[in-house]
Amino acid sequence: MKKNFASKWIALVMALTLVLSLTTPRSHAAQSCTVTFSDPTVTVGNNVTINVKVTGAVAIATVKVNYDSSYLQFISGDLGYGYQSGNVIVMDKENMGTGNVSFSMTFKTLKAGKTTINNYENSIVDGNGDPMNVTPGWSTVTINAQPTASSNNNLSSLSISPGSLSPSFSAGTTSYRASVSNSTTSVAVSAKAADSKAKVAVWGNTGLDVGNNTVTVQVTAENGSKKTYTITVNRAEGSGGGNTGGNTGGNTGGNTGGGTNTPDPEDTPEPSPTATPVPDVMVTLPDDVQLPIADQLPEGVTIPKGFEQSQVEVEGQTFPAIVYEEGKLTAVYLEGDEEHEAGFYFFNTKTQEAWEMVQVPMASGKLVLVNLPEDLAIPTGYSSTMMELGGQQHTLLTPDGVEEPNHYIVCALDEAGTMGLYLYDVEQKSFQRYQFLELPQEEEPEETEEPQQDGFVFSIFRWQIQTPWGDQVVSYVLVGLTLLGVILLVAVVVLAVCLARSRRALREEWMYQEEQRQRQIIAGPNAADLSLDDILAKYKDQTPEQEEPQDKPEDSDQESDQT
């Protein structure tokens, strides 16, 4: 009997161990995915397709984008369960399992230029239904002008003042000469393009040195082809005077005795050969205007705070530049034109694109908007996207899940040259400091951090139960409650077994007492010397057959009284 009781306890302990092993929680870190877009190039008037791919173990993906309807007109696309509304497109698909998800959008191009399709919001979950960490993207669509655009890059007229060209102007002649006096330090150039849609740029016509100077006239046709005219302007040296004299004979009115001594004629010196001018390196602004990079900084130019003077190499030439925080921001000095002022412009050395240092007012001064640093830790609840602010495209942070946010988070430089994050209020159009941002000076090894836990998974046999609690303490409290419930269940089972055993023992004790009582009733005072068989035999001899039951309580009481 003791062996059976011990085996039951061993079985209970083994069952409890199994339950605890099956309910041990394990952490479940959020998975990541990336949204990428194609960057097509197309001719204006044609259709263009942008492919979108969500890479990762994706179960359901919802991707939202907006676009500039002045450049693009939506036609169709593989949007899944999504839709198009105004300049917003919602793409939505569900996988049978998990894996990559692809979409596509087809647009008609309306005008030439560059435009961006912004990915401003995403809602993507994995196979467990948990939100994934999303790295958004965007698409840059380059729309070229029609090939039928004019390629006429000729001049219809060209002249300078003071001075005259040699040879006379002809549209097919690109090299000319001219001479000016020593007192002339600049010439006015009148250049008219043969095509009204072509653009003319002139440089090198001021600050003339003594000797040969090169004045460049560049004509850019409608289709982008360029033609360069050069004028070699020779500025004369300072005058040294001549000997005028001779003897004046006789009185006034007589013959002139000696006349004027005329020096021997000398050969006119031929100008020294001039090296072929190096064409200026042009950079493209967001409005497709091209401006040349200055080969030297103007005297007295002010370098913005936070920047240091440096150099940058473009198309094999070296130009002065300024950099911020070891090259994370680069700016060059551009020569201006009628619509753009000369000054420092942010510069992308890979694409040779430049954009203006846009200053926006703030309560305590002015800010210069810049793109978000690549190593910026994006705050929770925000996503990075590209949008227009201050007249130019910038990367900024938008709140998740809001179609028309009332604020954005931007990155900017203050007047002291310090970079930081600022909150832009859409309604009030004002900026407020959001959070100070320090860029790392040197890369230092960081301690490996445990992945962020978004919940705990309880594994029972082949089923996995995901808890909605992300706090580890709460999850282990649940485990403790589960353990307490198992212990209480075991206690109830043990108590039931003990009660059953006690009941059985009480029943046996009652049966034994009842047997003794019956023995006394039947056998009388000598019952102790009789066995059970003797008592039964005697009982049968003394008791005749009766119709009524023999063990009525009343008869037993009377017989007991008689005894």
Coordinates of C-alpha atoms in Angstrom, one line a residue:
M1 CA 0.0 0.0 0.0
K2 CA 2.9 2.4 0.8
K3 CA 4.5 1.5 -2.5
N4 CA 1.3 2.6 -4.4
F5 CA 1.2 5.8 -2.5
A6 CA 4.9 6.6 -3.3
S7 CA 4.4 5.8 -7.0
K8 CA 1.5 8.2 -7.2
W9 CA 3.6 11.0 -5.7
I10 CA 6.4 10.3 -8.2
A11 CA 3.9 10.5 -11.1
L12 CA 2.5 13.8 -9.8
V13 CA 6.0 15.3 -9.5
M14 CA 6.9 14.2 -13.1
A15 CA 3.6 15.7 -14.4
L16 CA 4.3 19.0 -12.7
T17 CA 7.9 19.1 -14.2
L18 CA 6.4 18.4 -17.7
V19 CA 3.9 21.3 -17.3
L20 CA 6.6 23.7 -16.2
S21 CA 8.9 22.8 -19.1
L22 CA 6.1 23.2 -21.6
T23 CA 5.0 26.6 -20.2
T24 CA 8.5 28.1 -20.0
P25 CA 8.3 31.5 -21.7
R26 CA 10.7 32.6 -24.4
S27 CA 11.2 36.0 -25.8
H28 CA 10.0 37.0 -29.2
A29 CA 11.8 39.9 -30.8
A30 CA 10.1 42.0 -33.5
Q31 CA 11.1 41.1 -37.0
S32 CA 12.3 43.6 -39.6
C33 CA 11.4 44.3 -43.2
T34 CA 12.5 46.8 -45.9
V35 CA 10.3 48.7 -48.5
T36 CA 12.2 49.4 -51.7
F37 CA 11.1 51.3 -54.8
S38 CA 12.5 51.4 -58.4
D39 CA 13.9 54.7 -59.7
P40 CA 12.9 54.8 -63.4
T41 CA 13.8 57.3 -66.1
V42 CA 11.2 58.1 -68.7
T43 CA 10.5 60.6 -71.5
V44 CA 7.7 63.0 -70.8
G45 CA 4.3 61.9 -72.2
N46 CA 5.1 58.2 -71.8
N47 CA 3.9 55.8 -69.1
V48 CA 6.2 54.7 -66.3
T49 CA 5.9 51.8 -63.9
I50 CA 7.2 51.9 -60.4
N51 CA 7.9 48.6 -58.7
V52 CA 7.6 48.2 -55.0
K53 CA 8.9 45.3 -53.0
V54 CA 8.6 44.5 -49.3
T55 CA 11.4 42.2 -48.3
G56 CA 11.1 40.1 -45.2
A57 CA 8.9 37.3 -43.6
V58 CA 5.7 39.3 -44.3
A59 CA 2.2 38.0 -43.7
I60 CA 0.2 41.2 -44.4
A61 CA 1.6 44.4 -45.9
T62 CA -0.1 47.8 -46.2
V63 CA 2.0 50.5 -47.9
K64 CA 0.9 54.1 -48.4
V65 CA 2.5 56.6 -50.7
N66 CA 1.7 60.1 -52.1
Y67 CA 2.9 61.7 -55.3
D68 CA 3.0 65.1 -57.2
S69 CA 0.0 65.1 -59.5
S70 CA 1.5 67.9 -61.5
Y71 CA 4.2 65.4 -62.8
L72 CA 2.3 62.1 -62.6
Q73 CA -1.2 60.8 -63.4
F74 CA -2.1 57.4 -61.9
I75 CA -3.4 54.9 -64.5
S76 CA -3.4 51.5 -62.9
G77 CA -1.4 49.1 -60.7
D78 CA -1.1 45.9 -58.8
L79 CA -2.4 47.2 -55.5
G80 CA -3.9 44.0 -54.1
Y81 CA -6.8 45.1 -51.9
G82 CA -5.6 48.7 -52.1
Y83 CA -7.0 51.8 -53.8
Q84 CA -6.1 55.2 -55.1
S85 CA -7.6 58.4 -53.8
G86 CA -6.4 61.8 -55.0
N87 CA -2.6 61.8 -54.8
V88 CA -2.6 59.0 -52.2
I89 CA -2.2 55.3 -53.1
V90 CA -2.8 52.5 -50.6
M91 CA -1.3 49.1 -51.5
D92 CA -2.5 46.1 -49.4
K93 CA -1.7 42.4 -49.8
E94 CA -1.9 39.2 -47.7
N95 CA 0.5 36.2 -48.1
M96 CA -0.7 32.6 -47.9
G97 CA 2.3 32.1 -45.6
T98 CA 5.1 34.5 -45.1
G99 CA 7.6 36.0 -47.5
N100 CA 8.2 39.0 -49.8
V101 CA 5.4 41.1 -51.1
S102 CA 5.4 43.0 -54.4
F103 CA 3.3 45.9 -55.8
S104 CA 3.4 48.0 -58.9
M105 CA 2.0 51.4 -60.0
T106 CA 1.7 52.8 -63.5
F107 CA 1.6 56.5 -64.2
K108 CA 1.4 58.8 -67.2
T109 CA 4.2 61.5 -67.1
L110 CA 2.9 65.1 -67.6
K111 CA 6.0 67.3 -67.6
A112 CA 9.8 67.0 -67.6
G113 CA 11.8 67.2 -64.4
K114 CA 12.4 65.1 -61.3
T115 CA 9.6 64.1 -58.9
T116 CA 9.5 61.9 -55.8
I117 CA 6.9 59.3 -54.7
N118 CA 6.9 59.4 -50.9
N119 CA 6.4 56.4 -48.7
Y120 CA 4.8 58.1 -45.7
E121 CA 3.2 55.2 -43.8
N122 CA 3.4 51.4 -43.5
S123 CA 1.5 48.8 -41.6
I124 CA 3.3 45.4 -41.9
V125 CA 2.9 42.3 -39.7
D126 CA 4.6 38.9 -39.6
G127 CA 3.1 35.4 -39.4
N128 CA 2.3 35.8 -35.7
G129 CA 0.4 39.0 -36.3
D130 CA 3.1 41.1 -34.7
P131 CA 4.0 44.5 -36.2
M132 CA 7.4 44.5 -37.9
N133 CA 10.1 47.1 -37.8
V134 CA 9.9 48.8 -41.2
T135 CA 12.6 50.6 -43.1
P136 CA 10.7 52.8 -45.6
G137 CA 11.8 53.9 -49.0
W138 CA 10.8 56.3 -51.9
S139 CA 11.1 56.5 -55.6
T140 CA 12.7 59.2 -57.6
V141 CA 11.3 59.5 -61.1
T142 CA 13.4 61.3 -63.8
I143 CA 11.3 62.6 -66.6
N144 CA 13.3 63.7 -69.6
A145 CA 12.1 66.1 -72.3
Q146 CA 10.9 64.8 -75.6
P147 CA 13.7 63.9 -78.1
T148 CA 12.0 66.3 -80.5
A149 CA 13.1 69.2 -78.3
S150 CA 15.2 71.7 -80.1
S151 CA 18.9 71.0 -80.3
N152 CA 19.7 74.5 -81.6
N153 CA 22.6 75.8 -79.4
N154 CA 23.8 78.5 -81.8
L155 CA 24.0 82.2 -81.2
S156 CA 22.3 84.6 -83.6
S157 CA 24.5 87.6 -82.5
L158 CA 27.6 88.2 -80.4
S159 CA 29.4 91.4 -79.6
I160 CA 31.4 93.1 -76.9
S161 CA 31.8 96.6 -75.6
P162 CA 34.3 98.2 -75.7
G163 CA 36.1 96.4 -78.6
S164 CA 35.2 94.5 -81.7
L165 CA 35.5 90.8 -82.6
S166 CA 37.9 89.4 -85.1
P167 CA 36.8 87.7 -87.3
S168 CA 33.3 89.0 -87.7
F169 CA 30.6 87.0 -85.9
S170 CA 29.3 83.8 -87.6
A171 CA 27.2 81.2 -85.9
G172 CA 29.5 78.5 -86.9
T173 CA 32.7 80.2 -85.7
T174 CA 33.3 79.6 -82.0
S175 CA 36.7 81.4 -81.4
Y176 CA 37.2 85.2 -81.6
R177 CA 39.8 87.8 -80.7
A178 CA 39.5 91.4 -79.5
S179 CA 41.8 94.1 -78.1
V180 CA 41.1 96.7 -75.4
S181 CA 43.0 99.5 -73.8
N182 CA 44.9 99.2 -70.6
S183 CA 42.3 101.2 -68.8
T184 CA 39.6 98.6 -69.6
T185 CA 39.1 96.0 -66.9
S186 CA 35.8 94.4 -68.0
V187 CA 33.8 94.1 -71.2
A188 CA 30.0 93.9 -71.7
V189 CA 29.0 90.8 -73.7
S190 CA 25.9 90.9 -75.8
A191 CA 24.9 87.3 -76.8
K192 CA 21.6 86.3 -78.2
A193 CA 20.6 82.7 -78.7
A194 CA 19.1 81.6 -82.1
D195 CA 16.5 79.6 -80.3
S196 CA 14.3 81.4 -77.7
K197 CA 14.2 78.3 -75.6
A198 CA 18.0 78.0 -75.3
K199 CA 19.8 79.4 -72.4
V200 CA 23.0 81.6 -72.5
A201 CA 25.6 81.9 -69.8
V202 CA 28.6 84.2 -69.8
W203 CA 31.7 84.3 -67.5
G204 CA 35.2 85.6 -67.5
N205 CA 34.3 89.0 -68.8
T206 CA 35.3 90.9 -65.6
G207 CA 38.6 91.5 -63.8
L208 CA 40.6 91.4 -67.0
D209 CA 44.4 91.1 -66.6
V210 CA 47.1 92.6 -68.7
G211 CA 47.5 90.3 -71.7
N212 CA 45.2 87.6 -72.9
N213 CA 41.9 86.8 -71.1
T214 CA 39.3 84.2 -72.1
V215 CA 35.7 85.1 -72.0
T216 CA 33.3 82.1 -72.3
V217 CA 29.8 82.2 -73.7
Q218 CA 27.9 78.9 -73.3
V219 CA 24.6 78.1 -75.0
T220 CA 22.4 75.3 -73.7
A221 CA 19.8 74.0 -76.1
E222 CA 16.3 72.9 -75.2
N223 CA 17.4 69.3 -75.3
G224 CA 20.4 70.0 -73.1
S225 CA 23.1 70.0 -75.7
K226 CA 25.7 72.7 -75.1
K227 CA 27.9 74.9 -77.4
T228 CA 30.8 77.1 -76.2
Y229 CA 32.0 80.3 -77.8
T230 CA 35.3 81.8 -76.6
I231 CA 36.6 85.4 -77.0
T232 CA 40.3 86.0 -76.3
V233 CA 40.5 89.6 -75.1
N234 CA 43.9 91.2 -75.0
R235 CA 44.3 94.1 -72.6
A236 CA 47.1 96.4 -73.6
E237 CA 50.1 97.2 -71.3
G238 CA 50.6 100.7 -69.8
S239 CA 51.9 103.5 -72.2
G240 CA 55.7 104.4 -72.1
G241 CA 55.7 107.6 -74.2
G242 CA 57.6 108.4 -77.5
N243 CA 60.2 111.0 -78.6
T244 CA 58.6 113.8 -80.5
G245 CA 61.0 116.4 -81.8
G246 CA 63.0 117.7 -84.6
N247 CA 64.2 121.2 -85.3
T248 CA 61.8 123.9 -86.0
G249 CA 63.6 126.1 -88.4
G250 CA 63.2 129.8 -89.0
N251 CA 60.4 131.8 -87.7
T252 CA 56.9 131.0 -87.6
G253 CA 55.6 130.3 -91.0
G254 CA 59.0 129.2 -92.4
N255 CA 60.2 125.9 -93.4
T256 CA 60.3 123.3 -90.8
G257 CA 63.9 122.4 -90.4
G258 CA 64.0 119.0 -88.9
G259 CA 60.4 117.9 -88.6
T260 CA 59.4 115.1 -86.3
N261 CA 61.7 112.2 -85.8
T262 CA 59.7 109.1 -86.7
P263 CA 61.0 105.9 -85.1
D264 CA 61.7 103.0 -87.3
P265 CA 58.6 100.8 -87.9
E266 CA 58.6 97.7 -85.8
D267 CA 56.8 94.5 -86.4
T268 CA 53.6 94.2 -84.5
P269 CA 54.2 91.5 -81.8
E270 CA 52.2 88.4 -82.2
P271 CA 50.1 87.4 -79.2
S272 CA 51.4 84.5 -77.3
P273 CA 49.4 81.3 -77.7
T274 CA 46.6 80.8 -75.3
A275 CA 45.9 77.5 -73.7
T276 CA 42.6 75.9 -74.4
P277 CA 40.2 77.0 -71.6
V278 CA 39.0 74.3 -69.3
P279 CA 35.2 74.2 -69.4
D280 CA 33.5 75.0 -66.1
V281 CA 31.9 72.1 -64.2
M282 CA 28.2 72.6 -64.0
V283 CA 25.9 71.3 -61.3
T284 CA 22.1 70.9 -61.5
L285 CA 19.7 72.6 -59.1
P286 CA 16.3 71.1 -58.3
D287 CA 14.6 73.4 -60.9
D288 CA 17.0 71.9 -63.5
V289 CA 19.0 75.1 -63.8
Q290 CA 22.8 74.5 -64.1
L291 CA 25.3 76.7 -62.4
P292 CA 29.1 76.5 -62.5
I293 CA 31.2 75.7 -59.5
A294 CA 33.5 78.6 -58.5
D295 CA 37.2 77.6 -58.8
Q296 CA 38.0 79.9 -55.8
L297 CA 36.1 81.4 -53.0
P298 CA 35.5 85.2 -53.2
E299 CA 37.5 87.4 -50.9
G300 CA 35.8 88.1 -47.6
V301 CA 33.2 85.3 -48.0
T302 CA 31.8 84.2 -44.7
I303 CA 32.0 80.4 -43.9
P304 CA 28.9 79.3 -42.0
K305 CA 29.5 78.2 -38.4
G306 CA 30.1 74.6 -37.9
F307 CA 31.7 74.2 -41.3
E308 CA 35.4 73.9 -42.1
Q309 CA 37.1 74.8 -45.4
S310 CA 38.1 71.8 -47.5
Q311 CA 38.3 70.7 -51.1
V312 CA 36.2 68.4 -53.3
E313 CA 37.1 66.7 -56.6
V314 CA 34.5 66.9 -59.4
E315 CA 35.1 65.6 -63.0
G316 CA 38.8 65.5 -62.4
Q317 CA 39.0 69.1 -61.1
T318 CA 39.6 70.2 -57.6
F319 CA 37.3 72.9 -56.1
P320 CA 37.2 74.7 -52.8
A321 CA 34.4 73.4 -50.5
I322 CA 33.2 73.5 -46.9
V323 CA 32.3 70.4 -44.9
Y324 CA 30.4 69.8 -41.7
E325 CA 31.3 67.0 -39.3
E326 CA 33.9 65.2 -41.3
G327 CA 32.1 65.3 -44.7
K328 CA 28.6 64.4 -43.6
L329 CA 27.5 67.6 -45.2
T330 CA 29.3 69.2 -48.1
A331 CA 28.7 72.6 -49.8
V332 CA 30.4 74.4 -52.7
Y333 CA 30.3 78.0 -53.9
L334 CA 28.2 78.4 -57.1
E335 CA 28.3 81.4 -59.4
G336 CA 24.8 82.8 -59.6
D337 CA 22.6 84.0 -62.5
E338 CA 19.6 86.2 -62.9
E339 CA 17.4 84.0 -60.8
H340 CA 19.9 82.4 -58.4
E341 CA 22.2 84.2 -56.1
A342 CA 25.8 83.3 -55.9
G343 CA 26.7 81.6 -52.6
F344 CA 27.2 78.2 -50.8
Y345 CA 24.9 75.4 -51.9
F346 CA 24.7 71.9 -50.4
F347 CA 26.3 69.5 -52.9
N348 CA 26.0 65.7 -53.6
T349 CA 29.3 64.6 -55.0
K350 CA 27.8 61.4 -56.5
T351 CA 24.9 62.9 -58.5
Q352 CA 26.5 66.4 -58.9
E353 CA 23.2 67.9 -57.7
A354 CA 23.1 70.9 -55.6
W355 CA 20.4 72.6 -53.5
E356 CA 20.2 75.9 -51.7
M357 CA 20.9 76.3 -48.0
V358 CA 17.3 77.1 -47.2
Q359 CA 17.0 79.3 -44.1
V360 CA 13.7 79.3 -42.2
P361 CA 12.8 81.7 -39.4
M362 CA 12.5 80.6 -35.7
A363 CA 11.6 82.5 -32.6
S364 CA 15.2 82.8 -31.5
G365 CA 16.9 83.1 -34.9
K366 CA 17.1 81.2 -38.2
L367 CA 17.6 77.5 -39.1
V368 CA 19.2 75.8 -42.1
L369 CA 17.2 72.7 -43.1
V370 CA 19.3 69.6 -43.8
N371 CA 18.5 65.9 -44.5
L372 CA 18.3 63.5 -41.6
P373 CA 21.7 61.9 -40.7
E374 CA 22.0 58.3 -41.8
D375 CA 22.9 57.1 -38.3
L376 CA 19.9 58.8 -36.6
A377 CA 18.0 56.7 -34.2
I378 CA 14.4 57.2 -35.3
P379 CA 12.0 57.8 -32.4
T380 CA 9.3 55.3 -31.7
G381 CA 6.1 56.1 -33.6
Y382 CA 7.8 57.9 -36.5
S383 CA 9.0 56.9 -40.0
S384 CA 11.4 58.6 -42.3
T385 CA 10.2 59.9 -45.6
M386 CA 11.0 62.6 -48.2
M387 CA 8.7 65.6 -48.5
E388 CA 8.9 69.2 -49.7
L389 CA 9.6 71.8 -47.0
G390 CA 10.9 75.3 -47.5
G391 CA 10.5 74.9 -51.2
Q392 CA 12.8 71.9 -51.4
Q393 CA 12.7 68.1 -50.9
H394 CA 14.1 67.0 -47.5
T395 CA 14.1 63.8 -45.5
L396 CA 12.0 64.2 -42.4
L397 CA 10.0 62.2 -39.8
T398 CA 6.3 61.8 -40.0
P399 CA 4.0 60.2 -37.3
D400 CA 2.9 56.7 -38.0
G401 CA -0.8 56.0 -38.8
V402 CA -1.7 59.6 -39.5
E403 CA -2.8 60.5 -43.1
E404 CA -2.7 64.3 -42.5
P405 CA -0.2 64.9 -39.7
N406 CA -0.2 68.3 -37.9
H407 CA 3.5 68.2 -37.3
Y408 CA 6.8 66.8 -38.6
I409 CA 10.3 66.3 -37.2
V410 CA 13.1 67.9 -39.2
C411 CA 16.8 68.2 -38.9
A412 CA 18.4 71.6 -39.1
L413 CA 21.5 73.7 -38.2
D414 CA 21.1 76.7 -35.9
E415 CA 23.0 79.9 -36.2
A416 CA 25.7 78.5 -34.0
G417 CA 26.3 75.6 -36.3
T418 CA 24.8 73.0 -34.0
M419 CA 22.7 70.2 -35.6
G420 CA 19.5 69.2 -33.9
L421 CA 15.9 67.9 -34.3
Y422 CA 13.1 70.4 -34.5
L423 CA 9.3 70.0 -34.4
Y424 CA 7.6 71.8 -37.3
D425 CA 4.0 72.8 -36.6
V426 CA 2.0 72.5 -39.9
E427 CA -0.8 74.8 -38.8
Q428 CA 1.3 77.6 -37.3
K429 CA 4.2 77.0 -39.6
S430 CA 6.7 77.4 -36.8
F431 CA 9.7 75.4 -35.5
Q432 CA 10.4 74.3 -31.9
R433 CA 13.3 72.4 -30.6
Y434 CA 12.4 68.7 -30.3
Q435 CA 15.5 67.0 -29.0
F436 CA 19.2 67.8 -29.0
L437 CA 21.1 65.6 -31.5
E438 CA 24.9 65.0 -31.2
L439 CA 26.5 63.2 -34.1
P440 CA 29.2 60.7 -33.1
Q441 CA 32.7 62.0 -33.6
E442 CA 34.3 58.5 -33.7
E443 CA 32.9 55.1 -34.1
E444 CA 33.3 53.3 -30.7
P445 CA 32.3 49.7 -30.1
E446 CA 29.0 49.5 -28.4
E447 CA 27.9 46.9 -26.0
T448 CA 25.6 44.4 -27.6
E449 CA 22.1 45.0 -26.4
E450 CA 19.5 42.3 -26.1
P451 CA 16.8 42.5 -28.8
Q452 CA 13.7 44.4 -27.8
Q453 CA 11.1 42.1 -26.5
D454 CA 7.6 42.7 -27.8
G455 CA 6.0 39.8 -25.9
F456 CA 6.5 36.3 -24.7
V457 CA 5.5 33.0 -26.4
F458 CA 4.2 30.1 -24.4
S459 CA 4.8 26.8 -26.1
I460 CA 2.5 23.9 -25.2
F461 CA 3.1 20.8 -27.3
R462 CA 2.9 22.1 -30.9
W463 CA 0.9 25.2 -30.1
Q464 CA 2.4 28.6 -29.4
I465 CA 0.5 31.2 -27.3
Q466 CA 1.6 34.8 -27.8
T467 CA 1.1 37.0 -24.7
P468 CA 0.1 40.6 -25.4
W469 CA 2.3 41.8 -22.5
G470 CA 5.7 43.1 -23.3
D471 CA 6.9 43.4 -19.7
Q472 CA 8.9 40.5 -18.6
V473 CA 7.8 40.8 -15.0
V474 CA 4.2 40.6 -16.0
S475 CA 4.9 37.5 -18.0
Y476 CA 6.6 35.8 -15.2
V477 CA 3.8 36.7 -12.8
L478 CA 1.5 34.8 -15.1
V479 CA 3.9 31.9 -15.0
G480 CA 3.8 32.1 -11.2
L481 CA 0.0 32.1 -11.2
T482 CA 0.0 29.1 -13.5
L483 CA 2.5 27.3 -11.2
L484 CA 0.3 28.1 -8.2
G485 CA -2.7 26.7 -9.9
V486 CA -0.9 23.5 -10.7
I487 CA 0.2 23.2 -7.0
L488 CA -3.4 23.8 -5.8
L489 CA -4.6 21.1 -8.3
V490 CA -2.1 18.6 -6.9
A491 CA -3.1 19.5 -3.3
V492 CA -6.8 18.9 -4.2
V493 CA -5.9 15.5 -5.7
V494 CA -3.9 14.5 -2.6
L495 CA -6.7 15.6 -0.3
A496 CA -9.2 13.6 -2.3
V497 CA -7.0 10.5 -2.1
C498 CA -6.6 11.0 1.7
L499 CA -10.3 11.5 2.2
A500 CA -11.1 8.3 0.2
R501 CA -8.6 6.4 2.3
S502 CA -10.1 7.8 5.5
R503 CA -13.6 6.9 4.5
R504 CA -12.5 3.4 3.7
A505 CA -10.9 3.0 7.1
L506 CA -14.0 4.3 8.9
R507 CA -16.2 1.9 6.9
E508 CA -14.0 -1.0 7.9
E509 CA -14.1 0.1 11.6
W510 CA -17.9 0.4 11.5
M511 CA -18.2 -3.1 9.9
Y512 CA -16.0 -4.6 12.6
Q513 CA -18.0 -2.9 15.5
E514 CA -21.3 -4.0 13.8
E515 CA -20.0 -7.6 13.7
Q516 CA -19.1 -7.5 17.4
R517 CA -22.5 -6.1 18.3
Q518 CA -24.3 -8.8 16.2
R519 CA -22.1 -11.4 17.9
Q520 CA -23.2 -10.2 21.4
I521 CA -26.8 -10.1 20.4
I522 CA -26.9 -13.6 19.0
A523 CA -24.5 -15.5 21.3
G524 CA -25.3 -14.0 24.6
P525 CA -22.8 -13.7 27.4
N526 CA -20.7 -16.7 26.2
A527 CA -20.1 -15.2 22.8
A528 CA -16.4 -14.7 23.5
D529 CA -15.8 -18.5 23.6
L530 CA -17.6 -19.1 20.3
S531 CA -16.4 -18.7 16.8
L532 CA -18.3 -17.0 14.1
D533 CA -19.4 -20.3 12.6
D534 CA -20.6 -21.5 16.0
I535 CA -22.6 -18.3 16.4
L536 CA -24.2 -18.6 13.0
A537 CA -25.1 -22.3 13.6
K538 CA -26.6 -21.5 17.0
Y539 CA -28.5 -18.6 15.5
K540 CA -30.0 -20.8 12.9
D541 CA -31.1 -23.4 15.5
Q542 CA -32.8 -20.9 17.7
T543 CA -34.5 -18.8 15.1
P544 CA -37.5 -20.4 13.2
E545 CA -38.3 -19.4 9.7
Q546 CA -40.2 -16.1 9.7
E547 CA -42.0 -14.3 7.1
E548 CA -40.9 -11.0 8.3
P549 CA -37.3 -9.8 8.1
Q550 CA -35.1 -11.0 11.0
D551 CA -33.1 -7.8 11.6
K552 CA -35.8 -5.4 12.6
P553 CA -34.5 -2.9 15.1
E554 CA -37.4 -3.4 17.4
D555 CA -37.0 -7.2 17.8
S556 CA -33.3 -6.7 18.3
D557 CA -33.9 -4.3 21.1
Q558 CA -36.4 -6.6 22.8
E559 CA -34.1 -9.5 22.5
S560 CA -31.3 -7.5 23.9
D561 CA -33.5 -6.5 26.9
Q562 CA -34.4 -10.1 27.6
T563 CA -30.8 -11.0 27.5

